[in-house]
Coordinates of C-alpha atoms in Angstrom, one line a residue:
M1 CA 52.2 56.0 -40.0
T2 CA 56.0 56.6 -40.1
T3 CA 57.9 59.0 -42.3
Y4 CA 60.9 57.9 -44.4
T5 CA 64.3 58.8 -43.1
A6 CA 67.2 57.9 -45.5
P7 CA 69.9 55.8 -43.6
I8 CA 72.6 58.2 -44.7
K9 CA 75.3 56.8 -42.3
D10 CA 75.0 53.3 -43.6
M11 CA 74.8 54.5 -47.2
Q12 CA 78.0 56.5 -46.7
F13 CA 79.7 53.4 -45.2
A14 CA 78.6 51.2 -48.1
L15 CA 79.7 53.8 -50.7
R16 CA 83.1 54.5 -49.2
E17 CA 84.2 51.3 -47.5
L18 CA 82.6 48.6 -49.6
A19 CA 82.0 50.0 -53.1
G20 CA 85.1 52.1 -53.2
L21 CA 83.8 55.5 -54.0
A22 CA 87.3 57.0 -54.0
D23 CA 88.3 54.6 -56.7
I24 CA 85.2 55.4 -58.8
A25 CA 86.0 59.1 -58.4
R26 CA 89.4 58.5 -60.1
L27 CA 87.7 57.1 -63.2
P28 CA 87.8 59.4 -66.3
G29 CA 84.9 61.8 -66.2
Y30 CA 84.0 61.2 -62.5
E31 CA 86.7 63.3 -60.9
E32 CA 84.1 65.7 -59.5
A33 CA 82.5 63.0 -57.4
T34 CA 84.4 64.0 -54.3
G35 CA 83.3 62.9 -50.9
D36 CA 82.0 66.3 -50.0
L37 CA 79.9 66.6 -53.2
V38 CA 78.5 63.1 -52.8
D39 CA 77.6 63.9 -49.2
S40 CA 75.8 67.0 -50.4
V41 CA 73.9 65.0 -53.0
L42 CA 72.8 62.4 -50.4
D43 CA 71.7 65.0 -48.0
G44 CA 69.6 66.8 -50.6
A45 CA 68.1 63.6 -51.9
A46 CA 67.3 62.5 -48.4
K47 CA 65.5 65.8 -47.7
F48 CA 63.6 65.6 -50.9
A49 CA 62.6 61.9 -50.5
G50 CA 61.5 62.5 -46.9
E51 CA 59.7 65.7 -47.3
V52 CA 58.3 65.7 -50.9
W53 CA 57.8 62.1 -52.1
G54 CA 57.5 60.2 -48.8
P55 CA 54.4 61.9 -47.6
L56 CA 52.6 61.0 -50.8
N57 CA 53.3 57.2 -50.4
A58 CA 50.3 56.3 -48.3
S59 CA 47.9 58.9 -49.8
G60 CA 48.8 57.9 -53.3
D61 CA 48.2 54.2 -52.4
A62 CA 44.8 55.0 -50.9
E63 CA 43.6 57.4 -53.6
G64 CA 45.0 55.5 -56.6
L65 CA 44.7 56.5 -60.2
K66 CA 41.7 57.5 -62.4
W67 CA 41.3 56.5 -66.0
H68 CA 38.8 58.2 -68.3
D69 CA 38.6 58.0 -72.1
G70 CA 42.2 57.2 -72.5
E71 CA 43.5 59.8 -70.0
V72 CA 45.1 59.0 -66.6
T73 CA 45.0 61.2 -63.6
T74 CA 47.6 60.6 -60.9
P75 CA 46.8 61.1 -57.2
S76 CA 46.7 64.4 -55.5
G77 CA 50.1 66.1 -55.1
F78 CA 51.9 64.0 -57.7
I79 CA 52.0 66.6 -60.4
D80 CA 53.6 69.2 -58.1
A81 CA 56.0 66.7 -56.6
Y82 CA 57.2 65.6 -60.0
R83 CA 57.6 69.2 -61.1
Q84 CA 59.8 69.8 -58.1
F85 CA 61.8 66.6 -59.0
V86 CA 62.4 67.9 -62.5
E87 CA 63.3 71.4 -61.4
S88 CA 65.8 70.0 -58.9
G89 CA 67.6 68.1 -61.6
W90 CA 67.3 64.7 -59.9
N91 CA 66.4 62.7 -63.0
G92 CA 69.6 63.6 -64.8
L93 CA 72.0 62.8 -62.0
R94 CA 74.1 60.2 -63.8
F95 CA 73.6 61.2 -67.4
P96 CA 76.0 63.1 -69.7
A97 CA 76.3 66.9 -69.2
E98 CA 75.9 67.4 -73.0
F99 CA 72.3 66.4 -72.6
G100 CA 71.7 68.3 -69.4
G101 CA 72.8 65.7 -66.9
Q102 CA 75.2 66.0 -64.0
G103 CA 77.5 63.1 -65.1
L104 CA 77.8 61.5 -61.6
P105 CA 78.7 57.8 -61.2
K106 CA 76.1 55.1 -61.3
L107 CA 77.2 54.3 -57.7
V108 CA 76.0 57.7 -56.4
D109 CA 72.8 57.5 -58.4
T110 CA 72.1 54.0 -56.9
A111 CA 72.1 55.4 -53.4
V112 CA 69.7 58.2 -54.5
M113 CA 67.5 55.7 -56.4
E114 CA 67.2 53.7 -53.2
M115 CA 65.8 56.8 -51.5
W116 CA 63.2 57.4 -54.3
N117 CA 62.0 53.8 -54.1
A118 CA 62.0 53.6 -50.3
S119 CA 60.1 56.9 -49.9
N120 CA 57.6 56.2 -52.7
M121 CA 58.0 53.0 -54.8
A122 CA 55.0 53.7 -57.0
F123 CA 56.2 57.2 -57.9
S124 CA 59.8 56.0 -58.5
M125 CA 58.6 53.8 -61.4
A126 CA 58.5 56.9 -63.6
P127 CA 62.2 57.8 -63.4
L128 CA 63.3 54.2 -63.3
L129 CA 61.7 53.4 -66.7
T130 CA 62.8 56.7 -68.1
Q131 CA 66.4 56.1 -67.2
G132 CA 66.3 52.7 -68.9
A133 CA 65.0 54.3 -72.0
I134 CA 67.7 57.0 -71.9
E135 CA 70.3 54.3 -71.8
A136 CA 68.9 52.6 -74.9
V137 CA 68.8 55.8 -76.9
L138 CA 72.3 56.8 -75.7
L139 CA 73.8 53.5 -76.8
R140 CA 71.8 52.8 -80.0
G141 CA 70.2 56.0 -81.1
S142 CA 71.3 58.1 -84.0
D143 CA 72.7 61.5 -83.5
A144 CA 69.4 63.0 -84.6
Q145 CA 67.4 60.8 -82.2
K146 CA 69.7 61.7 -79.3
Q147 CA 69.2 65.5 -80.0
T148 CA 65.5 65.1 -80.4
Y149 CA 64.7 63.1 -77.3
L150 CA 67.5 63.0 -74.7
H151 CA 67.6 66.6 -73.5
K152 CA 63.9 66.4 -72.4
M153 CA 64.2 62.8 -71.1
V154 CA 67.4 63.5 -69.1
S155 CA 65.7 66.5 -67.5
G156 CA 62.6 64.4 -66.8
E157 CA 60.4 66.8 -68.7
W158 CA 59.5 63.8 -70.9
T159 CA 59.3 60.2 -69.5
G160 CA 60.1 56.9 -71.2
T161 CA 58.6 53.4 -71.2
M162 CA 59.6 50.0 -72.4
N163 CA 56.9 48.1 -74.4
L164 CA 57.6 44.4 -74.5
T165 CA 54.7 42.3 -73.3
E166 CA 51.6 41.4 -75.3
P167 CA 48.5 39.5 -74.2
Q168 CA 49.7 36.3 -75.9
A169 CA 53.4 36.9 -75.2
G170 CA 54.5 37.4 -71.6
S171 CA 58.1 36.3 -71.1
D172 CA 58.2 34.5 -74.4
L173 CA 59.0 37.5 -76.6
G174 CA 59.3 35.3 -79.7
L175 CA 55.5 35.3 -79.8
L176 CA 55.2 39.1 -80.3
R177 CA 52.7 40.1 -83.0
A178 CA 53.1 43.9 -83.0
K179 CA 54.1 45.0 -86.5
A180 CA 56.0 47.9 -88.0
V181 CA 55.3 48.8 -91.6
P182 CA 57.9 51.0 -93.4
E183 CA 56.7 54.4 -94.6
G184 CA 59.3 56.8 -95.8
D185 CA 61.7 57.8 -93.0
H186 CA 59.6 56.2 -90.4
Y187 CA 57.3 53.2 -89.7
R188 CA 53.7 52.7 -88.8
I189 CA 53.3 50.6 -85.6
Y190 CA 50.2 48.4 -85.1
G191 CA 49.5 46.2 -82.1
Q192 CA 48.7 46.0 -78.4
K193 CA 51.1 46.1 -75.4
I194 CA 50.1 45.3 -71.8
F195 CA 51.7 45.9 -68.3
I196 CA 53.3 49.2 -69.5
S197 CA 54.4 51.1 -66.3
F198 CA 53.6 54.8 -66.6
G199 CA 52.4 54.1 -70.2
E200 CA 50.0 57.1 -69.7
H201 CA 49.9 59.8 -67.1
D202 CA 49.5 63.5 -66.5
L203 CA 53.0 64.3 -65.1
T204 CA 54.6 65.4 -68.4
D205 CA 53.4 66.6 -71.8
N206 CA 55.1 63.8 -73.8
I207 CA 56.0 60.1 -73.2
V208 CA 58.6 58.4 -75.3
H209 CA 57.7 54.7 -75.8
L210 CA 60.3 52.2 -76.9
V211 CA 58.3 49.5 -78.6
L212 CA 59.3 46.0 -79.9
A213 CA 57.6 45.1 -83.2
R214 CA 58.2 43.0 -86.3
T215 CA 58.9 44.4 -89.8
P216 CA 57.4 42.7 -92.9
G217 CA 59.3 39.6 -93.8
A218 CA 61.2 39.5 -90.5
P219 CA 62.4 36.1 -89.3
E220 CA 60.3 34.2 -86.9
G221 CA 61.0 34.2 -83.1
V222 CA 63.3 36.6 -81.3
K223 CA 65.6 37.1 -84.3
G224 CA 62.9 39.0 -86.1
I225 CA 62.2 41.7 -83.5
S226 CA 63.1 45.4 -84.0
L227 CA 62.9 48.3 -81.6
F228 CA 61.1 51.6 -82.3
V229 CA 60.9 55.0 -80.7
V230 CA 57.1 55.9 -80.6
P231 CA 56.4 59.3 -79.0
K232 CA 53.0 60.1 -77.6
F233 CA 53.3 63.3 -79.5
V234 CA 55.4 63.5 -82.6
V235 CA 58.3 65.9 -82.2
N236 CA 58.6 68.6 -84.9
D237 CA 62.0 69.5 -86.4
D238 CA 62.3 72.5 -84.1
G239 CA 61.7 70.4 -81.0
T240 CA 58.1 71.5 -80.4
L241 CA 55.4 69.0 -80.1
G242 CA 53.3 68.2 -83.1
E243 CA 50.3 65.9 -83.7
R244 CA 49.1 63.3 -81.2
N245 CA 50.4 60.0 -82.3
D246 CA 48.2 57.0 -82.9
V247 CA 48.8 55.4 -79.5
R248 CA 46.0 55.2 -77.0
C249 CA 45.7 54.0 -73.4
A250 CA 42.9 51.5 -73.5
S251 CA 42.8 50.9 -69.8
I252 CA 44.9 50.7 -66.6
E253 CA 45.3 47.6 -64.4
H254 CA 43.8 47.3 -60.9
K255 CA 46.7 45.9 -58.9
L256 CA 47.7 44.4 -55.6
G257 CA 50.2 47.2 -54.9
I258 CA 51.9 50.2 -56.3
H259 CA 48.5 51.7 -56.8
A260 CA 49.9 55.1 -57.8
S261 CA 51.9 53.7 -60.7
P262 CA 49.7 53.5 -63.8
T263 CA 50.1 50.1 -65.5
A264 CA 48.7 50.7 -68.9
V265 CA 47.2 48.7 -71.8
L266 CA 48.4 50.6 -74.9
A267 CA 46.8 50.3 -78.3
F268 CA 49.1 51.3 -81.2
G269 CA 47.5 51.9 -84.6
D270 CA 43.8 51.9 -84.1
G271 CA 43.7 54.6 -86.8
P272 CA 46.4 55.3 -89.4
G273 CA 49.2 53.6 -87.4
A274 CA 51.5 55.1 -84.8
I275 CA 54.6 56.8 -86.2
G276 CA 57.7 55.1 -85.0
Y277 CA 61.4 55.4 -85.7
L278 CA 63.8 52.5 -85.8
L279 CA 66.2 52.5 -82.9
G280 CA 69.4 50.7 -83.8
E281 CA 69.4 48.0 -86.5
E282 CA 66.4 46.1 -87.9
N283 CA 65.9 42.7 -86.4
R284 CA 68.2 43.5 -83.5
G285 CA 65.6 45.1 -81.3
L286 CA 65.8 42.5 -78.5
E287 CA 69.5 43.0 -78.2
T288 CA 68.9 46.7 -77.8
M289 CA 65.9 46.2 -75.4
F290 CA 68.2 44.1 -73.2
I291 CA 70.1 47.3 -72.5
M292 CA 67.0 48.7 -70.9
M293 CA 66.1 45.3 -69.4
N294 CA 69.5 44.9 -67.6
E295 CA 69.2 48.5 -66.4
A296 CA 65.7 47.8 -65.1
R297 CA 66.7 44.5 -63.5
F298 CA 69.3 46.2 -61.5
G299 CA 66.8 49.0 -60.6
V300 CA 64.2 46.4 -59.5
G301 CA 66.8 44.7 -57.3
V302 CA 67.4 48.1 -55.7
Q303 CA 63.6 48.4 -55.3
G304 CA 63.6 45.1 -53.3
L305 CA 66.3 46.7 -51.0
A306 CA 64.4 50.0 -50.7
V307 CA 61.0 48.6 -49.8
A308 CA 62.6 46.3 -47.3
D309 CA 64.3 49.3 -45.6
R310 CA 61.1 51.2 -45.5
A311 CA 59.3 48.2 -43.9
Y312 CA 62.2 47.9 -41.4
Q313 CA 61.9 51.5 -40.4
H314 CA 58.2 51.2 -40.0
A315 CA 58.5 48.0 -37.9
L316 CA 61.3 49.5 -35.7
A317 CA 59.3 52.6 -34.9
Y318 CA 56.2 50.5 -34.0
A319 CA 58.3 48.2 -31.8
K320 CA 59.7 51.1 -29.8
D321 CA 56.3 52.6 -29.4
R322 CA 54.0 49.7 -28.8
V323 CA 53.7 48.7 -25.1
Q324 CA 52.5 45.2 -24.6
G325 CA 53.5 42.3 -22.4
K326 CA 56.0 41.9 -19.5
D327 CA 59.7 41.5 -19.6
A328 CA 60.2 37.8 -19.2
T329 CA 62.8 38.4 -16.5
A330 CA 60.7 40.9 -14.6
P331 CA 57.1 39.6 -14.8
K332 CA 55.8 41.9 -12.0
A333 CA 57.2 45.0 -13.5
P334 CA 55.1 47.3 -15.8
S335 CA 54.5 46.3 -19.4
V336 CA 57.3 47.1 -21.8
P337 CA 57.7 48.2 -25.5
I338 CA 57.6 45.1 -27.6
I339 CA 61.2 45.8 -28.8
R340 CA 62.2 44.3 -25.4
H341 CA 60.8 40.9 -26.3
P342 CA 63.5 38.5 -27.6
D343 CA 61.5 37.3 -30.6
V344 CA 60.7 40.8 -31.7
R345 CA 64.4 41.7 -31.5
R346 CA 65.2 38.6 -33.5
M347 CA 62.8 39.7 -36.3
L348 CA 64.1 43.2 -36.3
M349 CA 67.7 42.0 -36.6
S350 CA 66.7 39.7 -39.4
M351 CA 65.2 42.7 -41.2
K352 CA 68.2 45.0 -40.5
S353 CA 70.9 42.5 -41.4
R354 CA 69.3 41.6 -44.7
V355 CA 68.7 45.2 -45.6
E356 CA 72.4 46.1 -45.0
A357 CA 73.5 43.0 -46.9
M358 CA 71.4 43.9 -49.9
R359 CA 72.5 47.5 -49.8
A360 CA 76.2 46.5 -49.7
L361 CA 75.8 44.1 -52.7
A362 CA 73.8 46.6 -54.7
Y363 CA 76.3 49.4 -54.3
V364 CA 79.2 47.0 -55.1
V365 CA 77.5 46.0 -58.3
A366 CA 76.9 49.7 -59.1
A367 CA 80.6 50.4 -58.7
M368 CA 81.3 47.5 -61.1
I369 CA 79.0 49.0 -63.6
D370 CA 81.0 52.3 -63.4
Q371 CA 84.3 50.4 -63.8
A372 CA 82.9 48.5 -66.8
H373 CA 82.0 51.8 -68.5
R374 CA 84.8 54.1 -67.5
H375 CA 88.0 52.2 -66.5
P376 CA 90.9 53.2 -68.8
D377 CA 92.1 49.7 -69.1
A378 CA 90.2 47.4 -71.4
G379 CA 91.0 44.3 -69.4
E380 CA 89.7 45.9 -66.2
R381 CA 86.5 47.0 -68.1
A382 CA 86.0 43.4 -69.3
Q383 CA 86.5 41.9 -65.9
A384 CA 84.1 44.4 -64.3
Q385 CA 81.5 43.6 -67.0
T386 CA 81.8 39.9 -66.3
G387 CA 81.1 40.6 -62.6
V388 CA 78.1 42.7 -63.5
D389 CA 76.7 40.1 -65.8
L390 CA 77.1 37.4 -63.2
L391 CA 75.7 39.4 -60.3
I392 CA 72.7 41.2 -61.8
P393 CA 70.4 38.1 -61.9
I394 CA 71.4 37.3 -58.3
L395 CA 70.8 40.9 -57.2
K396 CA 67.5 41.1 -59.0
G397 CA 66.2 37.7 -57.8
W398 CA 67.6 37.6 -54.3
C399 CA 66.9 41.2 -53.3
T400 CA 63.3 41.1 -54.5
E401 CA 62.5 37.8 -52.8
T402 CA 64.3 39.0 -49.7
G403 CA 62.4 42.3 -49.8
I404 CA 59.1 40.4 -49.8
E405 CA 60.3 38.4 -46.8
V406 CA 61.4 41.5 -44.9
A407 CA 58.1 43.3 -45.6
S408 CA 56.2 40.2 -44.4
T409 CA 58.2 40.2 -41.2
G410 CA 57.4 43.8 -40.7
I411 CA 53.7 42.9 -40.7
Q412 CA 54.4 40.1 -38.1
I413 CA 56.0 42.6 -35.8
H414 CA 52.9 44.7 -35.9
G415 CA 50.8 41.7 -35.0
G416 CA 47.1 42.1 -35.8
N417 CA 47.6 45.8 -36.5
G418 CA 49.9 44.9 -39.4
F419 CA 47.0 43.2 -41.2
I420 CA 45.0 46.4 -41.0
E421 CA 45.7 48.9 -43.8
E422 CA 45.6 52.0 -41.5
T423 CA 49.0 51.2 -40.0
G424 CA 50.7 51.2 -43.4
A425 CA 52.7 48.0 -42.8
A426 CA 50.6 46.1 -45.3
Q427 CA 51.4 48.5 -48.2
H428 CA 55.1 47.6 -48.1
L429 CA 54.3 43.9 -48.7
R430 CA 51.7 44.7 -51.4
D431 CA 54.2 47.0 -53.2
A432 CA 57.1 44.6 -52.8
R433 CA 55.3 41.6 -54.2
I434 CA 55.6 42.7 -57.9
T435 CA 59.3 43.2 -57.7
A436 CA 59.9 39.4 -58.0
I437 CA 57.7 39.3 -61.1
Y438 CA 58.3 42.2 -63.4
E439 CA 61.5 42.5 -65.5
G440 CA 61.8 38.7 -65.4
T441 CA 60.5 36.5 -62.6
T442 CA 62.8 34.9 -60.1
G443 CA 62.7 31.7 -62.2
I444 CA 63.8 33.6 -65.3
Q445 CA 66.7 35.2 -63.4
A446 CA 67.7 31.8 -62.0
N447 CA 67.6 30.2 -65.5
D448 CA 69.7 33.0 -66.8
L449 CA 72.2 32.5 -64.0
V450 CA 72.6 28.8 -64.5
G451 CA 72.2 28.7 -68.2
R452 CA 73.9 31.8 -69.6
K453 CA 76.2 32.7 -66.7
L454 CA 77.3 29.3 -65.5
L455 CA 76.9 26.5 -68.0
R456 CA 77.7 28.5 -71.1
E457 CA 81.1 29.6 -69.8
G458 CA 81.9 26.5 -67.8
G459 CA 81.7 28.2 -64.4
R460 CA 84.8 30.3 -64.8
S461 CA 83.4 33.6 -63.4
M462 CA 81.4 31.8 -60.7
H463 CA 84.5 29.9 -59.6
A464 CA 86.5 33.1 -59.5
L465 CA 83.8 34.7 -57.3
I466 CA 83.7 31.8 -55.0
A467 CA 87.5 31.9 -54.6
Q468 CA 87.3 35.5 -53.7
I469 CA 84.6 34.9 -51.1
D470 CA 86.4 31.9 -49.6
A471 CA 89.7 33.8 -49.3
L472 CA 88.0 36.4 -47.2
G473 CA 86.4 33.7 -45.1
E474 CA 89.8 32.1 -44.5
T475 CA 91.3 35.4 -43.5
L476 CA 88.6 36.2 -41.0
A477 CA 88.6 32.7 -39.6
G478 CA 92.1 33.5 -38.3
A479 CA 91.2 36.9 -37.1
G480 CA 91.8 38.1 -33.5
T481 CA 88.2 38.6 -32.4
P482 CA 85.6 35.9 -31.7
D483 CA 83.0 37.7 -33.9
L484 CA 85.2 37.9 -36.9
R485 CA 86.4 34.3 -36.5
A486 CA 82.8 33.1 -36.3
I487 CA 81.8 35.2 -39.4
G488 CA 84.8 33.9 -41.3
A489 CA 83.9 30.3 -40.5
R490 CA 80.3 30.7 -41.5
L491 CA 81.4 32.4 -44.7
R492 CA 83.7 29.5 -45.6
E493 CA 80.8 27.1 -45.0
G494 CA 78.7 29.2 -47.3
S495 CA 81.3 29.4 -50.1
Q496 CA 81.8 25.6 -49.8
A497 CA 78.0 25.0 -50.2
M498 CA 78.0 27.3 -53.2
S499 CA 81.0 25.5 -54.7
D500 CA 79.3 22.1 -54.2
A501 CA 76.2 23.3 -56.0
V502 CA 78.2 24.8 -58.9
D503 CA 80.1 21.5 -59.3
W504 CA 76.8 19.6 -59.5
I505 CA 75.3 22.0 -62.0
L506 CA 78.3 21.8 -64.2
A507 CA 78.4 18.0 -64.0
T508 CA 74.7 17.6 -64.6
G509 CA 73.8 20.4 -67.0
A510 CA 74.9 18.7 -70.2
S511 CA 73.0 15.5 -69.6
D512 CA 70.0 16.6 -67.7
L513 CA 69.2 20.3 -68.1
N514 CA 65.7 19.9 -66.5
A515 CA 67.3 18.6 -63.3
V516 CA 69.5 21.7 -63.2
L517 CA 66.6 24.0 -63.9
S518 CA 64.5 22.4 -61.2
G519 CA 67.1 23.6 -58.7
A520 CA 67.9 26.9 -60.3
V521 CA 65.8 29.1 -57.9
P522 CA 67.3 27.5 -54.7
F523 CA 70.7 28.0 -56.3
L524 CA 70.0 31.7 -56.9
H525 CA 68.9 32.1 -53.3
L526 CA 72.1 30.3 -52.2
C527 CA 74.2 32.7 -54.3
G528 CA 72.3 35.7 -52.9
V529 CA 72.7 34.6 -49.3
V530 CA 76.4 33.9 -49.7
C531 CA 77.1 37.1 -51.6
G532 CA 75.2 39.1 -49.0
G533 CA 77.3 37.3 -46.3
W534 CA 80.5 38.2 -48.3
Q535 CA 79.6 41.9 -48.1
M536 CA 78.6 41.7 -44.5
A537 CA 81.9 40.0 -43.7
R538 CA 83.8 42.8 -45.5
A539 CA 81.8 45.3 -43.5
A540 CA 82.6 43.7 -40.2
S541 CA 86.3 43.6 -41.1
V542 CA 86.3 47.3 -41.9
A543 CA 84.4 48.1 -38.8
Q544 CA 86.8 46.2 -36.6
R545 CA 89.8 48.1 -38.1
K546 CA 88.0 51.4 -37.5
L547 CA 87.5 50.4 -33.8
E548 CA 91.1 49.4 -33.3
A549 CA 92.3 52.6 -34.9
G550 CA 89.9 54.7 -32.8
H551 CA 88.3 56.3 -35.9
G552 CA 84.7 57.4 -36.3
D553 CA 81.5 56.4 -34.6
R554 CA 82.2 53.5 -32.2
A555 CA 78.6 52.7 -31.7
F556 CA 78.0 52.5 -35.4
Y557 CA 80.9 50.1 -35.9
K558 CA 80.0 47.9 -33.0
A559 CA 76.5 47.6 -34.4
K560 CA 77.8 46.8 -37.8
I561 CA 79.9 43.9 -36.4
A562 CA 76.9 42.7 -34.4
T563 CA 74.6 42.8 -37.4
A564 CA 77.2 41.0 -39.6
R565 CA 77.5 38.3 -36.9
F566 CA 73.7 37.9 -36.8
Y567 CA 73.6 37.5 -40.5
A568 CA 76.3 34.9 -40.4
D569 CA 74.6 32.9 -37.7
Q570 CA 71.1 33.2 -39.1
D571 CA 71.4 33.5 -42.9
L572 CA 74.8 31.9 -43.9
T573 CA 73.8 28.8 -41.9
R574 CA 71.0 28.3 -44.5
A575 CA 73.5 27.9 -47.3
R576 CA 74.0 24.1 -46.9
G577 CA 70.3 23.5 -47.0
L578 CA 69.9 25.7 -50.2
A579 CA 72.8 23.7 -51.8
D580 CA 71.1 20.5 -51.0
A581 CA 67.8 21.8 -52.4
T582 CA 69.6 22.8 -55.6
I583 CA 71.1 19.3 -56.0
H584 CA 68.0 17.3 -55.0
A585 CA 65.2 19.4 -56.4
A586 CA 64.7 17.3 -59.5
A587 CA 64.1 14.1 -57.6
S588 CA 60.8 15.4 -56.2
T589 CA 59.9 17.6 -59.1
M590 CA 60.6 16.1 -62.5
A591 CA 59.6 12.6 -61.3
L592 CA 56.0 13.7 -61.0
A593 CA 53.5 13.4 -63.9
E594 CA 51.2 16.3 -64.6
D595 CA 48.3 14.3 -63.1
D596 CA 50.2 14.0 -59.8
F597 CA 49.8 17.7 -59.1

């Protein structure tokens, strides 16, 4: 069983050279995010992730959770580890100082969040959901609500949840039945919610649930949904905890993975009704919940990256240690570590290159989020937000699906031992599998990408992105080194494939939406592969400049170029096939009758 070691050097490279940390540190309010401070934060987080949360990953998976009479007990060591997390101030890294946070950029927090998820994905669900709830209260809560809840949530002393799903209403939130009945300055909430991550636990003394429900006479469908703050314990005027609210954990789910993350069934209003407080405006709850959901979708994309990196580290250590088989060029010599075998090296490079591509794209999107929130120029903020809106479904869908592929490859490298739980390789695949499902399946992300982000605006932002990618490809295609020229050529092929798919979607969407939706997932994968190649091409270009200038770690920069070249040759070459799958998917999908399946 390997321990987790944060890839600090690659994180620093992605932060500085690709995401533009120096530019982010010039934004209003982020001036203290100097290189030295960020390095210190990364070093501290790496130590905490490796020494405190990481060792609990396998034991938490094996021990799991205990539910009894509405109470949930987390695995051994979790309470103390979470206490250390809160005392160290990690939960409030990017939140305002007025509520006890440290006010650092989203970009820096993203690197740290990667560490939490890579070291212990199940444990990381608690802060991930809490941070989404904090965002919703920050942007839509009243001053009184902010003062009541944010100090404790930012510190991590209280956790937060998002309560959307009901037994009859999965992704179709228009079918929600939970109701909210007005009563003085609050409401009484009645209904059941399922799949609520960290909906009940013993890590904190209060949990702040954000719950979607309908008020009397609300319009049907999604236009009649409101959002409510429903604390596990009602908070008194002086900030102390009062009576236990009428919300009960009816059970927790037994899942394929993330065994240490309690996924709860919550019952609201079995008695007098759970006390809830309207967050934002009535009947605009879904709009507010999307604040949390977008935050969570970005976070889940980072989870895909993180679990892939953990699987890669695990497989690399095993490949260096496992002695089996002869070197094909020296059959009479002693057996060698399996990392010497060409196919194992190919698999390891496929894992490494995809992890680095995902990391680069995630950090670049995080920097865009910072620009969208803090840039002094309104036009720049709007442009950054357009990029965020376009890229988040790609990041969520592609990174999670790729994380699953990488974790599966890790098992393959282990051979038969990978299929045995004791080696730990299987846990990464089991944990990764949920990421492509929760916070919107890959199909939902793809439909959002082609529907809201492409067809609705006539492809303007997508065409601008493709032009940016193609321009880099053209520049590199004329570069002075064979590797950069090859990367540039592959990138241009990818951008052309992406452009062809976009043109087809725009031409077809108005007359045959089902045809477009049939190819939406291949299109999302196409966008992910090409956007990952775009960032790897940028990385290779930076690395080449560093080598020519004689700056920094030459071995690191050479490896970066080699990894980018591998990605270009192995992944960007898939772009044309994904474009063809996008365009032709309907021919073999929509033509079938239900009885043909």
